Amino acid sequence: MKFSSTSTYVATEDLTVAVNAAVTLQRPLLVKGEPGTGKTELARQVAQSLGLPLIEWHVKSTTKAQQGLYEYDAVSRLRDSQLGEERVHDVRNYIRKGKLWQAFEAPGRVVLLIDEIDKADIEFPNDLLQELDRMEFHVYETGETVRAQHRPVVIITSNNEKELPDAFLRRCFFHYIRFPDLETMRAIVGVHFPDLKEQLLTAALTQFYELREVPGLKKKPSTSEVLDWLKLLLAEDLAAEDLRRDGRSLLPRLHGALLKNEQDVHLFERLAFMARRPG
């Protein structure tokens, strides 16, 4: 099984090599990069390319590693015991399987996405070391050991919000998704908007990359945001000449798709004011 670009996803050569290396080594692929560079979408496209089912585990700040294995609902069991329910005698009725358990017991190989692992507590990655390394875990309430029937393809994403432990990093194959260069971005846009006129595409991408290079920008617009912007430009039936900016405002047309906080909007307003000042 080899991963490559799909009809809806442009994968650079180094990303393709990283995915296939992780699959060959049977190690989790840890993917970092700017928000909006397609890290989460990568797992979906890998599953599609390899023809495998996808199981997604989206991590939140309150997520615990144990939830990925299973959760024991002791409260429900206590309530049922007070009501005299028959199901109370089988503890399995009160165990909810987590995403890792689902991946381990799948009848065939699957792709398991652990999305934004850096959102959780710092101990979260350490608590999954053995399970991801040995592909098994113990269920204390039933005394059974759950082992992976088929080792899943594990893809873990991180936005670099916090450092991950060294012991965890040693068990992963790492890849950083660099922001696409102009040629790659053209290919990405071509997948989503194949009929976009060349003049509009050139004008829009030139303005987009110039915007990203403005010093002091708090949040640089990402790939997903430029795609939203282009969609709006097409919906408004704008042409390349409509994107030209005058000295009164340096903000691009429909800039709300690109700039996502008031500090960056004010930055462009200040730059335009300074440009208008004599001398």
Coordinates of C-alpha atoms in Angstrom, one line a residue:
M1 CA 0.0 0.0 0.0
K2 CA 1.4 3.3 -1.1
F3 CA 0.0 6.8 -0.4
S4 CA 0.0 9.5 -3.1
S5 CA -1.9 12.6 -4.0
T6 CA -5.6 12.1 -4.5
S7 CA -8.1 13.9 -6.8
T8 CA -8.9 16.3 -3.9
Y9 CA -5.6 16.6 -2.1
V10 CA -2.2 17.7 -3.3
A11 CA 0.6 16.0 -1.3
T12 CA 4.2 17.2 -1.8
E13 CA 6.9 14.6 -2.4
D14 CA 8.3 14.9 1.1
L15 CA 4.9 14.4 2.7
T16 CA 4.3 11.4 0.5
V17 CA 7.6 9.9 1.6
A18 CA 6.9 10.6 5.2
V19 CA 3.5 8.9 5.1
N20 CA 4.8 5.8 3.3
A21 CA 7.8 5.6 5.7
A22 CA 5.5 5.6 8.7
V23 CA 3.3 2.9 7.2
T24 CA 6.4 0.8 6.4
L25 CA 7.9 1.2 9.9
Q26 CA 4.5 0.7 11.5
R27 CA 5.0 3.8 13.7
P28 CA 2.7 6.6 14.3
L29 CA 3.1 9.6 12.0
L30 CA 3.3 12.8 13.9
V31 CA 2.4 15.8 11.7
K32 CA 3.0 19.4 12.7
G33 CA 2.4 22.6 10.7
E34 CA 0.6 25.9 10.7
P35 CA -3.2 25.6 11.4
G36 CA -5.0 25.2 8.1
T37 CA -2.2 23.4 6.2
G38 CA -4.2 20.2 5.8
K39 CA -3.0 18.1 8.7
T40 CA -6.4 16.7 9.7
E41 CA -7.4 16.3 6.1
L42 CA -4.2 14.3 5.5
A43 CA -5.6 11.4 7.6
R44 CA -8.8 11.3 5.6
Q45 CA -6.9 11.3 2.3
V46 CA -4.5 8.6 3.5
A47 CA -7.5 6.4 4.3
Q48 CA -9.1 7.1 0.9
S49 CA -5.8 6.5 -0.9
L50 CA -5.1 3.2 0.9
G51 CA -8.7 2.1 0.8
L52 CA -9.0 1.8 4.6
P53 CA -11.7 2.8 7.0
L54 CA -11.0 6.0 9.1
I55 CA -11.5 6.3 12.9
E56 CA -11.2 9.9 14.2
W57 CA -10.3 10.9 17.7
H58 CA -10.5 14.7 18.2
V59 CA -8.7 15.7 21.3
K60 CA -9.9 18.5 23.5
S61 CA -8.4 20.3 26.5
T62 CA -10.4 18.0 28.8
T63 CA -9.7 14.7 27.0
K64 CA -7.9 12.0 29.0
A65 CA -5.9 9.2 27.5
Q66 CA -8.1 6.6 29.2
Q67 CA -11.0 7.8 27.1
G68 CA -9.3 6.5 24.0
L69 CA -9.1 3.0 25.5
Y70 CA -12.5 2.7 27.3
E71 CA -14.6 4.3 30.0
Y72 CA -16.3 2.4 32.9
D73 CA -19.7 3.9 33.8
A74 CA -19.8 3.0 37.5
V75 CA -22.6 5.5 38.2
S76 CA -25.0 3.8 35.7
R77 CA -24.2 0.4 37.2
L78 CA -24.9 1.6 40.7
R79 CA -28.2 3.1 39.6
D80 CA -29.2 -0.2 37.9
S81 CA -28.3 -2.2 40.9
Q82 CA -30.6 -0.1 43.0
L83 CA -33.4 -0.7 40.5
G84 CA -32.7 -4.4 40.4
E85 CA -31.7 -4.5 36.7
E86 CA -30.4 -7.9 35.4
R87 CA -27.8 -6.2 33.2
V88 CA -25.9 -5.1 36.4
H89 CA -24.4 -8.6 36.7
D90 CA -22.3 -8.2 33.6
V91 CA -19.7 -5.4 33.9
R92 CA -19.3 -5.3 30.1
N93 CA -22.7 -3.6 29.9
Y94 CA -21.1 -0.5 31.5
I95 CA -17.9 -0.3 29.5
R96 CA -17.8 2.2 26.6
K97 CA -15.1 1.4 24.0
G98 CA -12.8 4.3 23.0
K99 CA -11.3 5.0 19.6
L100 CA -8.2 2.9 20.2
W101 CA -10.3 -0.1 21.2
Q102 CA -12.4 0.4 18.1
A103 CA -9.3 0.5 15.9
F104 CA -7.7 -2.5 17.7
E105 CA -10.8 -4.8 17.3
A106 CA -11.5 -3.7 13.7
P107 CA -11.8 -6.8 11.3
G108 CA -9.2 -5.2 9.0
R109 CA -6.5 -2.5 9.0
V110 CA -7.8 1.1 9.7
V111 CA -6.4 4.6 9.8
L112 CA -6.6 6.1 13.3
L113 CA -6.4 9.9 13.5
I114 CA -5.5 11.4 16.9
D115 CA -6.2 15.0 16.1
E116 CA -4.5 18.0 17.9
I117 CA -2.8 16.0 20.6
D118 CA -1.2 19.1 22.0
K119 CA -4.6 20.4 23.2
A120 CA -4.7 17.9 26.0
D121 CA -2.7 17.8 29.3
I122 CA 1.0 17.3 29.0
E123 CA 0.7 13.8 30.5
F124 CA -1.7 12.7 27.7
P125 CA 1.0 11.6 25.2
N126 CA 2.9 9.7 27.9
D127 CA -0.2 7.9 29.0
L128 CA -0.5 6.4 25.5
L129 CA 3.1 5.3 25.1
Q130 CA 2.6 1.6 25.8
E131 CA -0.7 1.3 24.0
L132 CA 0.7 2.8 20.8
D133 CA 4.0 1.0 21.0
R134 CA 2.7 -2.5 21.9
M135 CA -0.7 -2.1 20.4
E136 CA -2.5 -3.6 23.4
F137 CA -4.0 -2.5 26.7
H138 CA -5.5 -4.2 29.8
V139 CA -9.2 -3.8 30.9
Y140 CA -9.0 -4.0 34.7
E141 CA -12.8 -4.3 35.2
T142 CA -13.0 -7.5 33.1
G143 CA -9.4 -8.8 33.4
E144 CA -9.0 -9.1 29.6
T145 CA -6.2 -7.8 27.4
V146 CA -7.3 -6.1 24.1
R147 CA -4.7 -6.6 21.3
A148 CA -4.8 -5.1 17.9
Q149 CA -5.9 -7.7 15.3
H150 CA -4.3 -5.5 12.6
R151 CA -1.9 -2.7 13.4
P152 CA -3.6 0.5 12.4
V153 CA -2.0 3.3 10.5
V154 CA -1.8 6.0 13.2
I155 CA -1.7 9.7 12.3
I156 CA -1.2 12.2 15.1
T157 CA -1.5 16.0 14.5
S158 CA -0.2 18.9 16.5
N159 CA -0.4 22.6 16.2
N160 CA 2.7 23.1 18.4
E161 CA 0.8 24.6 21.3
K162 CA 3.0 22.8 23.7
E163 CA 6.1 20.6 23.6
L164 CA 5.6 16.8 23.4
P165 CA 7.6 14.5 25.6
D166 CA 10.8 13.0 24.2
A167 CA 9.8 9.5 25.0
F168 CA 6.7 10.0 22.9
L169 CA 8.6 11.6 20.0
R170 CA 11.0 8.7 19.9
R171 CA 8.1 6.3 19.0
C172 CA 6.9 8.5 16.1
F173 CA 7.9 9.3 12.6
F174 CA 7.9 13.1 12.4
H175 CA 7.0 15.4 9.5
Y176 CA 6.5 19.1 9.4
I177 CA 4.1 20.4 6.7
R178 CA 5.7 23.5 5.4
F179 CA 3.5 26.3 4.1
P180 CA 3.0 25.6 0.4
D181 CA 5.1 27.6 -2.0
L182 CA 3.5 29.4 -5.0
E183 CA 3.7 26.4 -7.3
T184 CA 2.2 24.0 -4.8
M185 CA -0.5 26.5 -3.9
R186 CA -1.5 26.8 -7.6
A187 CA -1.8 23.1 -7.7
I188 CA -4.0 23.1 -4.5
V189 CA -6.2 25.8 -5.9
G190 CA -6.5 24.0 -9.2
V191 CA -7.9 21.0 -7.4
H192 CA -10.7 23.1 -5.8
F193 CA -11.3 25.6 -8.6
P194 CA -10.2 24.1 -11.9
D195 CA -12.0 26.8 -13.9
L196 CA -10.4 29.8 -12.2
K197 CA -9.1 32.3 -14.7
E198 CA -5.3 32.6 -14.8
Q199 CA -5.3 36.4 -14.4
L200 CA -7.5 36.3 -11.3
L201 CA -5.5 33.4 -9.8
T202 CA -2.2 35.3 -10.3
A203 CA -3.5 38.5 -8.9
A204 CA -5.1 36.8 -5.9
L205 CA -2.1 34.7 -5.0
T206 CA 0.3 37.6 -5.4
Q207 CA -1.8 39.6 -3.0
F208 CA -2.2 36.7 -0.6
Y209 CA 1.6 36.0 -0.3
E210 CA 2.3 39.7 0.0
L211 CA -0.2 39.9 2.9
R212 CA 1.5 36.9 4.6
E213 CA 4.9 38.7 4.5
V214 CA 3.6 41.9 6.2
P215 CA 5.8 42.4 9.4
G216 CA 3.8 42.4 12.6
L217 CA 1.0 40.2 11.4
K218 CA -0.5 38.4 14.4
K219 CA -2.1 35.5 12.4
K220 CA -1.0 34.8 8.9
P221 CA -3.8 33.5 6.7
S222 CA -3.6 29.8 5.9
T223 CA -4.3 27.5 2.9
S224 CA -7.9 26.9 4.0
E225 CA -8.5 30.7 4.3
V226 CA -7.1 31.5 0.9
L227 CA -9.5 28.9 -0.5
D228 CA -12.4 30.5 1.3
W229 CA -11.3 33.9 -0.1
L230 CA -11.1 32.6 -3.7
K231 CA -14.6 31.1 -3.3
L232 CA -15.9 34.5 -2.3
L233 CA -14.1 36.2 -5.2
L234 CA -15.8 33.8 -7.6
A235 CA -19.2 34.2 -5.9
E236 CA -18.9 38.0 -6.3
D237 CA -17.8 37.6 -9.9
L238 CA -14.7 39.7 -9.3
A239 CA -11.9 40.1 -11.9
A240 CA -8.2 40.6 -11.4
E241 CA -8.5 44.4 -11.8
D242 CA -11.1 44.4 -9.0
L243 CA -8.4 43.3 -6.6
R244 CA -6.2 46.4 -7.1
R245 CA -5.7 48.4 -4.0
D246 CA -5.4 52.2 -3.8
G247 CA -3.6 54.3 -1.2
R248 CA -6.7 54.8 0.9
S249 CA -6.8 51.2 2.0
L250 CA -4.3 48.4 1.9
L251 CA -6.8 45.8 3.0
P252 CA -7.7 43.2 0.3
R253 CA -11.2 42.9 -1.0
L254 CA -13.4 40.7 1.3
H255 CA -10.5 40.7 3.8
G256 CA -12.6 39.0 6.5
A257 CA -11.9 35.7 4.9
L258 CA -8.1 36.3 5.4
L259 CA -7.7 38.4 8.5
K260 CA -9.2 36.9 11.6
N261 CA -8.5 39.5 14.4
E262 CA -8.9 43.3 14.8
Q263 CA -5.2 43.8 15.5
D264 CA -4.3 42.7 12.0
V265 CA -7.0 44.8 10.4
H266 CA -5.8 47.8 12.4
L267 CA -2.2 47.1 11.3
F268 CA -3.2 47.5 7.6
E269 CA -5.2 50.7 8.5
R270 CA -2.1 52.2 10.1
L271 CA 0.1 51.2 7.2
A272 CA -2.3 52.9 4.8
F273 CA -2.4 56.0 7.0
M274 CA 1.4 56.2 7.1
A275 CA 1.6 55.7 3.3
R276 CA -0.7 58.8 2.8
R277 CA 1.4 61.1 5.0
P278 CA 3.4 63.7 3.2
G279 CA 7.1 62.8 2.9

